[in-house]
mmCIF file of C-alpha atoms in Angstrom:
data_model
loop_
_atom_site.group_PDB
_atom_site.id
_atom_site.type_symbol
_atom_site.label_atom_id
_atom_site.label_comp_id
_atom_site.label_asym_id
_atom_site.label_seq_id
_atom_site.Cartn_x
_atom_site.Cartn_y
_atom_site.Cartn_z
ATOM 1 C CA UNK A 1 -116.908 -176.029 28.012
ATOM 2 C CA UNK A 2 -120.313 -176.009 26.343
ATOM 3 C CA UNK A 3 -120.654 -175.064 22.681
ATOM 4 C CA UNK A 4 -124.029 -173.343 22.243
ATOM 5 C CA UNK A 5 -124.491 -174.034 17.743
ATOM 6 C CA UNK A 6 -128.042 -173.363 17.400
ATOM 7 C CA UNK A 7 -131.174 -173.027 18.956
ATOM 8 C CA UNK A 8 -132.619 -176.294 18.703
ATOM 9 C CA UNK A 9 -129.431 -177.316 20.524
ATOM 10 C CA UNK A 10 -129.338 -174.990 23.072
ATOM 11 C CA UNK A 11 -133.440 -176.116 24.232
ATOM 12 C CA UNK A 12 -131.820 -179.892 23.851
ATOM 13 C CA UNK A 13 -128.848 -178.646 26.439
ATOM 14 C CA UNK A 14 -131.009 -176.356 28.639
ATOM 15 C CA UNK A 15 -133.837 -179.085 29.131
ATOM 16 C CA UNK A 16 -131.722 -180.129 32.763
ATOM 17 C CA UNK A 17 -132.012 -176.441 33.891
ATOM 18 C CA UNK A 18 -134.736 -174.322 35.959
ATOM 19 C CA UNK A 19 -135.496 -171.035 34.952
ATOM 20 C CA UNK A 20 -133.414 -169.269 37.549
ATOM 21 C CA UNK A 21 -130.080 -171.050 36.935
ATOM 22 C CA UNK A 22 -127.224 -168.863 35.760
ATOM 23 C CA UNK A 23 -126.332 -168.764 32.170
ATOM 24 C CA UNK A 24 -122.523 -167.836 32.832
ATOM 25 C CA UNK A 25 -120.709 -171.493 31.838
ATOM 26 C CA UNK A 26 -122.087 -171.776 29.107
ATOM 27 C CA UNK A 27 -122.097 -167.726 27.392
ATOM 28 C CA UNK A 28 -118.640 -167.515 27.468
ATOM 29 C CA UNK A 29 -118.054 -170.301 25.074
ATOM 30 C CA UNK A 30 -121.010 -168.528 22.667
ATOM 31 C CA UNK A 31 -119.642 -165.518 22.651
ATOM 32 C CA UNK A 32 -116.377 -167.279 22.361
ATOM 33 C CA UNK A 33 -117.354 -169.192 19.455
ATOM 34 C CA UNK A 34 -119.810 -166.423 17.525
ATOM 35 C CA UNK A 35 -118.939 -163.782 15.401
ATOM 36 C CA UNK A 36 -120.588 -160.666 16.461
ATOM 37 C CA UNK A 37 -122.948 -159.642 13.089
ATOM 38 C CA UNK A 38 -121.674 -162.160 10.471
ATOM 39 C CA UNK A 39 -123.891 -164.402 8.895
ATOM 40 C CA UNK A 40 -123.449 -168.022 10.019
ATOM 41 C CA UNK A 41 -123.021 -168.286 5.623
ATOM 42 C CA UNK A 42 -123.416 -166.873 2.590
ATOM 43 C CA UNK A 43 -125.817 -167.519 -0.270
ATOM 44 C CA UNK A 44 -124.837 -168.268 -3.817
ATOM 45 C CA UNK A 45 -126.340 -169.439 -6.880
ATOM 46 C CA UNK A 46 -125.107 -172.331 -9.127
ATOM 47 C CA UNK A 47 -126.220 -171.119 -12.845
ATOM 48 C CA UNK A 48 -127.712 -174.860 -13.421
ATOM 49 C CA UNK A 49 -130.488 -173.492 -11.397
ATOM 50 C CA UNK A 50 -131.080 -171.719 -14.734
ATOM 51 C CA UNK A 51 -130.307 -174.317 -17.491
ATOM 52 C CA UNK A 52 -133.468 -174.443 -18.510
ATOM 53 C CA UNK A 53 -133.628 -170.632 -19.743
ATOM 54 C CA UNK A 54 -129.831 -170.872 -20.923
ATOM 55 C CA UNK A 55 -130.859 -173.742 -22.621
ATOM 56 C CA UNK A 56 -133.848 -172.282 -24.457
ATOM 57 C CA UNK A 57 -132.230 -169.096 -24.977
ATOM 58 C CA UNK A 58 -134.308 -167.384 -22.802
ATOM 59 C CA UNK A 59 -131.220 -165.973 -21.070
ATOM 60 C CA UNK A 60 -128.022 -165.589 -21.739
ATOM 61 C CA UNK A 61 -124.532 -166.775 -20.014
ATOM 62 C CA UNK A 62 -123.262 -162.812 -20.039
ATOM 63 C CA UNK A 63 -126.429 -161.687 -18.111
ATOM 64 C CA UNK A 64 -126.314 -164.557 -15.432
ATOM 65 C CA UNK A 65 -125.068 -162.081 -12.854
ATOM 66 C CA UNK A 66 -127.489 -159.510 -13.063
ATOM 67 C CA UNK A 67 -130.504 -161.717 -13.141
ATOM 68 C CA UNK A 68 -128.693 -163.397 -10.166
ATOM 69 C CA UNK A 69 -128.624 -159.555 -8.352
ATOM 70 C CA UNK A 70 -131.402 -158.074 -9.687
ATOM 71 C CA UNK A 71 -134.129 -161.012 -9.818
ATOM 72 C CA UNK A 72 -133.019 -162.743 -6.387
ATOM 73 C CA UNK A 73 -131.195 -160.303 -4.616
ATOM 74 C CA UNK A 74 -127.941 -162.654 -4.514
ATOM 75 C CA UNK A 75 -124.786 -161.450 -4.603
ATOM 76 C CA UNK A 76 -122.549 -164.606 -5.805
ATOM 77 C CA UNK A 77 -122.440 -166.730 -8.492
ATOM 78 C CA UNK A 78 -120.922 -170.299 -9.633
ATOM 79 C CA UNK A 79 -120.909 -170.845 -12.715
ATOM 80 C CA UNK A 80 -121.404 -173.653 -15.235
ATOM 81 C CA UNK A 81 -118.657 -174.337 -18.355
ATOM 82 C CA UNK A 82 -121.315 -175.846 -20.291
ATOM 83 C CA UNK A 83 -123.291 -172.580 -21.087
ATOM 84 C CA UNK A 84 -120.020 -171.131 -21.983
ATOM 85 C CA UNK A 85 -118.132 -174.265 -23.738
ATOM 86 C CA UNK A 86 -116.063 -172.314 -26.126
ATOM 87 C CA UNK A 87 -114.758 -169.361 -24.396
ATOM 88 C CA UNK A 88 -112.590 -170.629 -22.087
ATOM 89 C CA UNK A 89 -109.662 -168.959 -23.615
ATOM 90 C CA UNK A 90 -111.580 -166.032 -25.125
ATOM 91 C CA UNK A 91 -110.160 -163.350 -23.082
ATOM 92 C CA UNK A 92 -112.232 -160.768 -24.509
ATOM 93 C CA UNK A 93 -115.537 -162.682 -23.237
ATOM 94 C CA UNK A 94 -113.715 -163.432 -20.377
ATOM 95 C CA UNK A 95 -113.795 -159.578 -19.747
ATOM 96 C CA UNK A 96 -116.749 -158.864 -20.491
ATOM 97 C CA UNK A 97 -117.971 -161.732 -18.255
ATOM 98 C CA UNK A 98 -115.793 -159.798 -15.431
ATOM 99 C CA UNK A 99 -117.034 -156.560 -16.522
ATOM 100 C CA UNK A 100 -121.107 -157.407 -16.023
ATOM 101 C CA UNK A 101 -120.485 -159.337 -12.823
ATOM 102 C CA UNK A 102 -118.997 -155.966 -11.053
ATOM 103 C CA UNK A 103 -121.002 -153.627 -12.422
ATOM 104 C CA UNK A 104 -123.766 -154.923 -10.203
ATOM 105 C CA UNK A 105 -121.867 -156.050 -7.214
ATOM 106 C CA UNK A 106 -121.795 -159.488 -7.970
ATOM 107 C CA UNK A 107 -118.806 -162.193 -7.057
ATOM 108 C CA UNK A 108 -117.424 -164.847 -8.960
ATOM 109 C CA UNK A 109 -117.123 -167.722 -6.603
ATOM 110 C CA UNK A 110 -116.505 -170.737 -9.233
ATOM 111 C CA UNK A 111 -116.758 -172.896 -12.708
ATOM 112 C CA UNK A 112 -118.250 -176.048 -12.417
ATOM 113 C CA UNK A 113 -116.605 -178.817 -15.053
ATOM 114 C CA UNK A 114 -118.251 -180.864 -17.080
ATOM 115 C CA UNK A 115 -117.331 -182.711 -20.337
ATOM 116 C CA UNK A 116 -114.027 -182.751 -20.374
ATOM 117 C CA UNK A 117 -112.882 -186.026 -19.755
ATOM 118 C CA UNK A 118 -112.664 -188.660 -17.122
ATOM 119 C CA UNK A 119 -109.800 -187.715 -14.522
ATOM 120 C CA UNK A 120 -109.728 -191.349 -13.005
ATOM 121 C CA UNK A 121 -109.773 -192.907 -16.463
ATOM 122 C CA UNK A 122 -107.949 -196.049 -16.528
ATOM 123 C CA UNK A 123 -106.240 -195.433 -19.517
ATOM 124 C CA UNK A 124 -103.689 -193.398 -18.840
ATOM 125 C CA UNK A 125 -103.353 -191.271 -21.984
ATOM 126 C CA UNK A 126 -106.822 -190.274 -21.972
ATOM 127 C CA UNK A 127 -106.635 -189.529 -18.161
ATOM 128 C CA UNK A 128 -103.616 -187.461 -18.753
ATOM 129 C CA UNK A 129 -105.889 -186.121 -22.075
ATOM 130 C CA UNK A 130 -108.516 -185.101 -19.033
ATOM 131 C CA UNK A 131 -105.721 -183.102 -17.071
ATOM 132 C CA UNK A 132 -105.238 -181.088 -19.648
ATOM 133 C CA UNK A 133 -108.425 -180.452 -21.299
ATOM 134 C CA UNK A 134 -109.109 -178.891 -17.317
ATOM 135 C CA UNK A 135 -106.135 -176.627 -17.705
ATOM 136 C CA UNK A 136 -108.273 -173.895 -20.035
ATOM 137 C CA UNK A 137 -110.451 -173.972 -17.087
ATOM 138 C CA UNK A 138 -108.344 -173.486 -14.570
ATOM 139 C CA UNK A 139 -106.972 -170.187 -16.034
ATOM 140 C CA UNK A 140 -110.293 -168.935 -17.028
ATOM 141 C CA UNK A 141 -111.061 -169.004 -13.059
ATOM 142 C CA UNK A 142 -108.124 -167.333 -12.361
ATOM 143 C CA UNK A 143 -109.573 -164.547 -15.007
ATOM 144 C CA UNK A 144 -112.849 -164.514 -13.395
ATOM 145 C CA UNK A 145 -111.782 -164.118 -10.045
ATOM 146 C CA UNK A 146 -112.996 -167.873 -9.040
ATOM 147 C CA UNK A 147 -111.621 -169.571 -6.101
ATOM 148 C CA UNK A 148 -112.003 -173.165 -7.331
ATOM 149 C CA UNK A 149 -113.465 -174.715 -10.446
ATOM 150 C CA UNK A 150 -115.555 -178.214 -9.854
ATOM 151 C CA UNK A 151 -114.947 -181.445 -11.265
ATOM 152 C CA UNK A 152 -115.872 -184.811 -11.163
ATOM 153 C CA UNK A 153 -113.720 -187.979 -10.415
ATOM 154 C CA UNK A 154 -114.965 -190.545 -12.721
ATOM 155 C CA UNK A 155 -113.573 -194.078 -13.325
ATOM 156 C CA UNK A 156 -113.932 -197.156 -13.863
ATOM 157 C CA UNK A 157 -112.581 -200.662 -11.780
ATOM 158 C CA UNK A 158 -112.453 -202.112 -8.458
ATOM 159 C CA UNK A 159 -113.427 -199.749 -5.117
ATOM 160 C CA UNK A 160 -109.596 -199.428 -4.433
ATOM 161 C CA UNK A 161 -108.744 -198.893 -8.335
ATOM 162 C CA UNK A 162 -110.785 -196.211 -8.868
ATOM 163 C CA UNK A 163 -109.804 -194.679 -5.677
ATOM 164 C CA UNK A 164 -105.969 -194.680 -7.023
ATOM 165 C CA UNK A 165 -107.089 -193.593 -10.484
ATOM 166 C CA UNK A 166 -109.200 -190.811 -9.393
ATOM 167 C CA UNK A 167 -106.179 -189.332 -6.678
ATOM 168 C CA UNK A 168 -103.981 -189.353 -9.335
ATOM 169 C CA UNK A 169 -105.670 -187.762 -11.958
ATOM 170 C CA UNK A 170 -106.865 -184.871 -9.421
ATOM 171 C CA UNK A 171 -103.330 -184.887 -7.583
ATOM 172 C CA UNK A 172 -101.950 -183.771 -11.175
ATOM 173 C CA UNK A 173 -104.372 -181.689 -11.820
ATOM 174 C CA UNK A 174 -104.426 -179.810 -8.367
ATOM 175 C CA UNK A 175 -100.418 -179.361 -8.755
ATOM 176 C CA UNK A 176 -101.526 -177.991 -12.241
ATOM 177 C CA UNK A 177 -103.991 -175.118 -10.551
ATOM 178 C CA UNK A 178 -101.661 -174.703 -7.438
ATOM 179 C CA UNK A 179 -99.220 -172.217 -9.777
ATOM 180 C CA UNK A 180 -102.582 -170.052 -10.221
ATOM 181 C CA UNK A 181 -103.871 -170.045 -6.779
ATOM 182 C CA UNK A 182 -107.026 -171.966 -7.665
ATOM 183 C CA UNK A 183 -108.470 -175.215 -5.634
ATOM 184 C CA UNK A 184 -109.695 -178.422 -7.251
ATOM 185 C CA UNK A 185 -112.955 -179.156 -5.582
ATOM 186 C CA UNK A 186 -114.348 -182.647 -6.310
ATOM 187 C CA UNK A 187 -118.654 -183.059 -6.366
ATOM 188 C CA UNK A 188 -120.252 -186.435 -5.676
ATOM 189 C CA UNK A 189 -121.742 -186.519 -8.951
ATOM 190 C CA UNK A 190 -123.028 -189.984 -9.187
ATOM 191 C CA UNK A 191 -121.556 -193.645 -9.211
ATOM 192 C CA UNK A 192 -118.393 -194.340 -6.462
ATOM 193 C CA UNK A 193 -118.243 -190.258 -6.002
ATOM 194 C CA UNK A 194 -121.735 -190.504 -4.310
ATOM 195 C CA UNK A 195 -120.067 -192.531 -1.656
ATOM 196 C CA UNK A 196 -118.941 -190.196 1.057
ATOM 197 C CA UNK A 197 -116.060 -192.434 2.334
ATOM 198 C CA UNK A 198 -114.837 -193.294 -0.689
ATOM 199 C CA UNK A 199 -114.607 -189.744 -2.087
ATOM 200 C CA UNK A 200 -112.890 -189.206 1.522
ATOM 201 C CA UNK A 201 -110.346 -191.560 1.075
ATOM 202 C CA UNK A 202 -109.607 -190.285 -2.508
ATOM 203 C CA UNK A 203 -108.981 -186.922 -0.931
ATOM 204 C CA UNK A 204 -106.641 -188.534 1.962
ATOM 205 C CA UNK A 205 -104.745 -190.097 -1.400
ATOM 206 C CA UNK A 206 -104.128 -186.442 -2.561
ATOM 207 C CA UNK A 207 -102.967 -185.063 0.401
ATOM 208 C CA UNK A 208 -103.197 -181.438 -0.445
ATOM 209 C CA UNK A 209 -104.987 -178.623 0.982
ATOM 210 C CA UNK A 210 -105.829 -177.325 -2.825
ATOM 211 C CA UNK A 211 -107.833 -180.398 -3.671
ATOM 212 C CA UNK A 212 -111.154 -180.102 -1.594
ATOM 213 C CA UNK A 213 -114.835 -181.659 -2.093
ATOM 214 C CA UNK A 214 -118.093 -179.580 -2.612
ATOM 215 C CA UNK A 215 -120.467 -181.829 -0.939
ATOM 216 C CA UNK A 216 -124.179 -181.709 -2.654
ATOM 217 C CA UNK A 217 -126.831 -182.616 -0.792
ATOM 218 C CA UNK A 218 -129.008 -184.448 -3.455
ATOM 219 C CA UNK A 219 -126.598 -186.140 -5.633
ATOM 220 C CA UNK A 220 -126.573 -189.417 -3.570
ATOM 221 C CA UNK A 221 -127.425 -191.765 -6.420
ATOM 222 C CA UNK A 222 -124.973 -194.882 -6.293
ATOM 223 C CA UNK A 223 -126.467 -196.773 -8.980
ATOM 224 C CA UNK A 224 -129.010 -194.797 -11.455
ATOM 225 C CA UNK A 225 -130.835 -198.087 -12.553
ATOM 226 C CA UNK A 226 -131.405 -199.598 -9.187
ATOM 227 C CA UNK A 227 -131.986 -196.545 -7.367
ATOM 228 C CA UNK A 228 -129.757 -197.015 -4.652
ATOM 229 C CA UNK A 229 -128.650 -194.459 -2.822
ATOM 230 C CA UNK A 230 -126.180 -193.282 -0.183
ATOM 231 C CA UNK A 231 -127.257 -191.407 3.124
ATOM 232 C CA UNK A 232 -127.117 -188.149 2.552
ATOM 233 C CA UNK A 233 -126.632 -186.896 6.149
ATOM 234 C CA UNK A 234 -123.870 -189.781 6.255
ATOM 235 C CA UNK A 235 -122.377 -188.450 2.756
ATOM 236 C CA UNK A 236 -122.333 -184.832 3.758
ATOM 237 C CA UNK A 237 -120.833 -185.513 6.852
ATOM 238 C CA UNK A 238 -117.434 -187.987 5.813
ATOM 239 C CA UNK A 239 -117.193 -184.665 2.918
ATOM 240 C CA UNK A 240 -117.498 -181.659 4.647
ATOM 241 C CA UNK A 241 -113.901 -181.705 6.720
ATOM 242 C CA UNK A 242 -112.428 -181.064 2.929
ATOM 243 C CA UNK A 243 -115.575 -178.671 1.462
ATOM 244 C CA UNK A 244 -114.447 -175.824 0.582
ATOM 245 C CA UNK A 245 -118.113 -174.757 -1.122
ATOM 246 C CA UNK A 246 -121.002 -176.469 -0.811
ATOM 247 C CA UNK A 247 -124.344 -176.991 -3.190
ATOM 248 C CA UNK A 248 -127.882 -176.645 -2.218
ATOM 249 C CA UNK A 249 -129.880 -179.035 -3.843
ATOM 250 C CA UNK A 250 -133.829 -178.124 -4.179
ATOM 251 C CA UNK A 251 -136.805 -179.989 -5.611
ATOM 252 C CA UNK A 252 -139.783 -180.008 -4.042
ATOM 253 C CA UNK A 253 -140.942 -177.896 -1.123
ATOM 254 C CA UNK A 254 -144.240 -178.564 0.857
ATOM 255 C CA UNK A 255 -146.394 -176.392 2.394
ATOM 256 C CA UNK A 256 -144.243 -174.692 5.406
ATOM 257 C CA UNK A 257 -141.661 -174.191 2.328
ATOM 258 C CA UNK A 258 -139.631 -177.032 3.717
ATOM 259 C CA UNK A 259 -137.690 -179.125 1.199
ATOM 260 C CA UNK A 260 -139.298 -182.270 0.831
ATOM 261 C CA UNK A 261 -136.346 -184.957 0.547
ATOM 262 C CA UNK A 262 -133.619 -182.971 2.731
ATOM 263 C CA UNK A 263 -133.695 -181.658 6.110
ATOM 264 C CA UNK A 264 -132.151 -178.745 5.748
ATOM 265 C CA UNK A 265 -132.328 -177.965 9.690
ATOM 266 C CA UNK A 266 -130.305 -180.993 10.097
ATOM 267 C CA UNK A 267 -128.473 -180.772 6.680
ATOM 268 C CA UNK A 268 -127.120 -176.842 7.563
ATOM 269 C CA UNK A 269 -126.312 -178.112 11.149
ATOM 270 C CA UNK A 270 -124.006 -180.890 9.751
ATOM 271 C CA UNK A 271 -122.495 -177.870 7.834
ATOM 272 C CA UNK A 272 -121.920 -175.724 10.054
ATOM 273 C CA UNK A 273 -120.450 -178.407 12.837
ATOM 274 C CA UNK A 274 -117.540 -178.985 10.599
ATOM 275 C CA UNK A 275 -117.080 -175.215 10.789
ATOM 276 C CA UNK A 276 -118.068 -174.000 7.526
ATOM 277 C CA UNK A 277 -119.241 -170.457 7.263
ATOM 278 C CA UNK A 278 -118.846 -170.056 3.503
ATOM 279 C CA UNK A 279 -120.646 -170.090 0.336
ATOM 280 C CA UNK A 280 -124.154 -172.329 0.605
ATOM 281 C CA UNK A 281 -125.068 -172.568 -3.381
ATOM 282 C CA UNK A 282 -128.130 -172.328 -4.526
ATOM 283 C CA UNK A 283 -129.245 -175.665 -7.248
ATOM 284 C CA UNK A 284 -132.507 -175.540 -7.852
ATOM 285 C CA UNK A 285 -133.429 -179.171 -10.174
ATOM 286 C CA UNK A 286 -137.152 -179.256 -9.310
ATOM 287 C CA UNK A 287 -140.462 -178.823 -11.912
ATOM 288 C CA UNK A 288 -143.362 -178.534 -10.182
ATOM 289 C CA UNK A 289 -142.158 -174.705 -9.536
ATOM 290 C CA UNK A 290 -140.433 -172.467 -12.890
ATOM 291 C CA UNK A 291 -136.794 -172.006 -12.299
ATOM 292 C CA UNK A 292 -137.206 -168.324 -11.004
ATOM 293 C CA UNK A 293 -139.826 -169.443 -8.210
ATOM 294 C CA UNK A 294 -137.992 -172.540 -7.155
ATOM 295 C CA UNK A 295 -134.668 -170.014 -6.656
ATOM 296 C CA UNK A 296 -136.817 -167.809 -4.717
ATOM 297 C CA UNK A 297 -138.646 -170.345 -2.832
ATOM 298 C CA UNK A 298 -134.583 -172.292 -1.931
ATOM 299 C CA UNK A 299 -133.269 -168.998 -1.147
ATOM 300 C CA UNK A 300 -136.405 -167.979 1.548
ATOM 301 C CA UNK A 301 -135.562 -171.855 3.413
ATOM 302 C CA UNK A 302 -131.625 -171.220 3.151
ATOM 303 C CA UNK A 303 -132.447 -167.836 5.360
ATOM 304 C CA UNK A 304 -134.941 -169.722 7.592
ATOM 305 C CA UNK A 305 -132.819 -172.015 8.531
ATOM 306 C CA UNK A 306 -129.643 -169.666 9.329
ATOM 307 C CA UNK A 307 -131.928 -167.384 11.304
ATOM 308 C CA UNK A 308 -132.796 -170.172 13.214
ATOM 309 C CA UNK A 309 -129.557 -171.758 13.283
ATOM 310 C CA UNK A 310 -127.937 -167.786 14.417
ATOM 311 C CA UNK A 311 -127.291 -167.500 17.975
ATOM 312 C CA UNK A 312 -128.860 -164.409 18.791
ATOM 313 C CA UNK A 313 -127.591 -161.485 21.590
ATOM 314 C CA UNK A 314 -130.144 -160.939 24.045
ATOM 315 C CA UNK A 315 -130.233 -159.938 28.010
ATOM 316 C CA UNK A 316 -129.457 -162.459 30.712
ATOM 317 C CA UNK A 317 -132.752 -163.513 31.822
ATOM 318 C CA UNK A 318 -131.414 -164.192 35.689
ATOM 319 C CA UNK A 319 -129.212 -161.701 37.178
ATOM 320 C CA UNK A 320 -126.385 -160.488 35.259
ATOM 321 C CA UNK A 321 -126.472 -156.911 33.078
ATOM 322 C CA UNK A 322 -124.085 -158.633 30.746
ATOM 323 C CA UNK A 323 -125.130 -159.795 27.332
ATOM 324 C CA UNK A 324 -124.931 -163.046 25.979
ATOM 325 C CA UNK A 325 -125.642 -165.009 22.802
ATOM 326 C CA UNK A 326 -128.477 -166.971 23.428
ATOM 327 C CA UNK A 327 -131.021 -168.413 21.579
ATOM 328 C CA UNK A 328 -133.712 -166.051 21.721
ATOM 329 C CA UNK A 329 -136.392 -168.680 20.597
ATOM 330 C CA UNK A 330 -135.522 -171.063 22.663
ATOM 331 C CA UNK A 331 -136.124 -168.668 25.722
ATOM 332 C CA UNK A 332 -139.660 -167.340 24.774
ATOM 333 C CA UNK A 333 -140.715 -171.719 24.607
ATOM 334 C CA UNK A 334 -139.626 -171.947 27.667
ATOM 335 C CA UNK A 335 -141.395 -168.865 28.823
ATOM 336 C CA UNK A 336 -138.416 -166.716 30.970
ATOM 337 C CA UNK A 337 -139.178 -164.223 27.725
ATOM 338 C CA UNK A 338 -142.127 -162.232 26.495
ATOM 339 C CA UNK A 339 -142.676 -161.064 22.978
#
């Protein structure tokens, strides 16, 4: 059976076929396979997209969701402990966190985790130190409506070492967030996490459908002084079968609004193959564009690309009166359509 994904794929496929051969083989399995008016994803928006304004205190961590709504018409939001260090157990801000984010429609999707300690940390103490210092986290999710919180799976030793370390440390902390129905979602964030098969075989180590990645498609960097770097197509790919959200990452964007270091045609495509249709974050790093243009400019590709990756209904262009999902594109190259 033939799985049409996308339209680029279905001209690749359809290259063999004349213009009057029947579509039926192959539009069962579409409609089989696409659900009829749901996006192919959603959009969210990581608040480090922002840091700069938190940062200068040109906005604030309360009004992150209605900027998110009202400036960029986004409906999600993942959010980042840093700009809100200090109030993981402040119920009351908590609240009023809640409170802002539903009064215009937004949803809280996750916390990101930073500072807190090393959860692969050789020492044993202070990795036991890092499970805990999580825990305030982990509850404030659960307050917030999060599905997951992010961390990071630092340490320090051999491949194999770190690999045990890191499993460990996120195996305790996953069993930890497991009693509050929140996942433990691990981001290559730079040294052996950047490695897509090693973060892979840290998550075969845990073994547990709580503890999932969130695959980023810029943070590749093995080694920050030599500049090497992982493929990220490769990366993405060995991380996606455990994503359970997955970041955006923006710099630069030429011309045609394309970014300039990531195909995100190809990128969204390895994505979607592994059968994710959820969150697609938003983490806009760049500088030649201000943090509100850059957001606006990630968020205009991110829809490209799912229009072009959406199977589309449309008349069978042969013989039938049934409908199919077929790439409409696709058809008017090859010129059995007119506009």
């Amino acid at each position: 059976m033939t799985r049409i994904t996308s339209r680029r794929d279905f001209l690749k496929q359809t290259s063999a076929f004349t213009a009057g051969l029947a579509f039926s083989s192959w539009a069962g399995s579409a409609l089989a396979t696409t659900a009829v008016n749901q996006p192919l994803f959603d959009i969210s928006l990581a608040q480090w997209s922002l840091h700069r304004a938190l940062r200068g205190g040109k906005l604030d961590n309360l009004d992150f969701a209605k900027v998110t709504k009202e400036e960029f018409g986004i409906e999600a939001v993942e959010y980042v402990n840093q700009f809100f260090k200090d109030k993981a157990n402040d119920e009351k801000y908590l609240a009023e966190m809640n409170k802002r984010a539903a009064a215009v429609g937004v949803k809280n999707v996750l916390i990101m985790i930073d500072g807190e300690g090393a959860l692969g940390d050789p020492d044993a103490k202070k990795r036991t130190l890092a499970i805990e210092n999580h825990h305030k986290w982990v509850t404030a999710a659960k307050t917030l409506g999060c599905h997951s919180i992010r961390v990071n799976a630092r340490s320090n030793g051999s491949f194999e070492e770190q690999q045990k370390l890191a499993a460990d440390g996120l195996r305790r902390l996953t069993e930890f967030a497991m009693q509050y129905g929140i996942n433990v979602l691990v981001e290559n964030h730079g040294g052996l996490s950047s490695n897509g098969a090693w973060l892979a075989g840290v998550m075969k180590m845990v073994n547990l459908p709580e503890c999932g990645t969130l695959p980023d498609f810029g943070n590749f960097v093995l080694d920050r002084k030599t500049g090497e770097e992982y493929d990220r197509y490769k990366g993405v790919k060995e991380l996606m079968p455990y994503a359970k959200a997955v970041s955006a990452k923006t710099h630069d964007f030429n011309k045609d609004g394309n970014e300039i270091n990531t195909d995100y045609m190809k990128m969204m495509q390895i994505v979607l193959d592994a059968g994710y249709h959820g969150y697609v974050g938003i983490e806009y790093e760049g500088k030649k564009l201000d943090e509100y243009a850059g957001i606006k400019a990630s968020k205009k590709l991110l829809l490209k690309v799912r229009e072009e990756l959406t199977p589309e209904e449309t008349a069978d262009p042969c013989c039938s009166q049934e409908n199919y999902y077929v790439p409409r594109r696709g058809l008017f190259r090859r010129g059995l359509f007119r506009r």
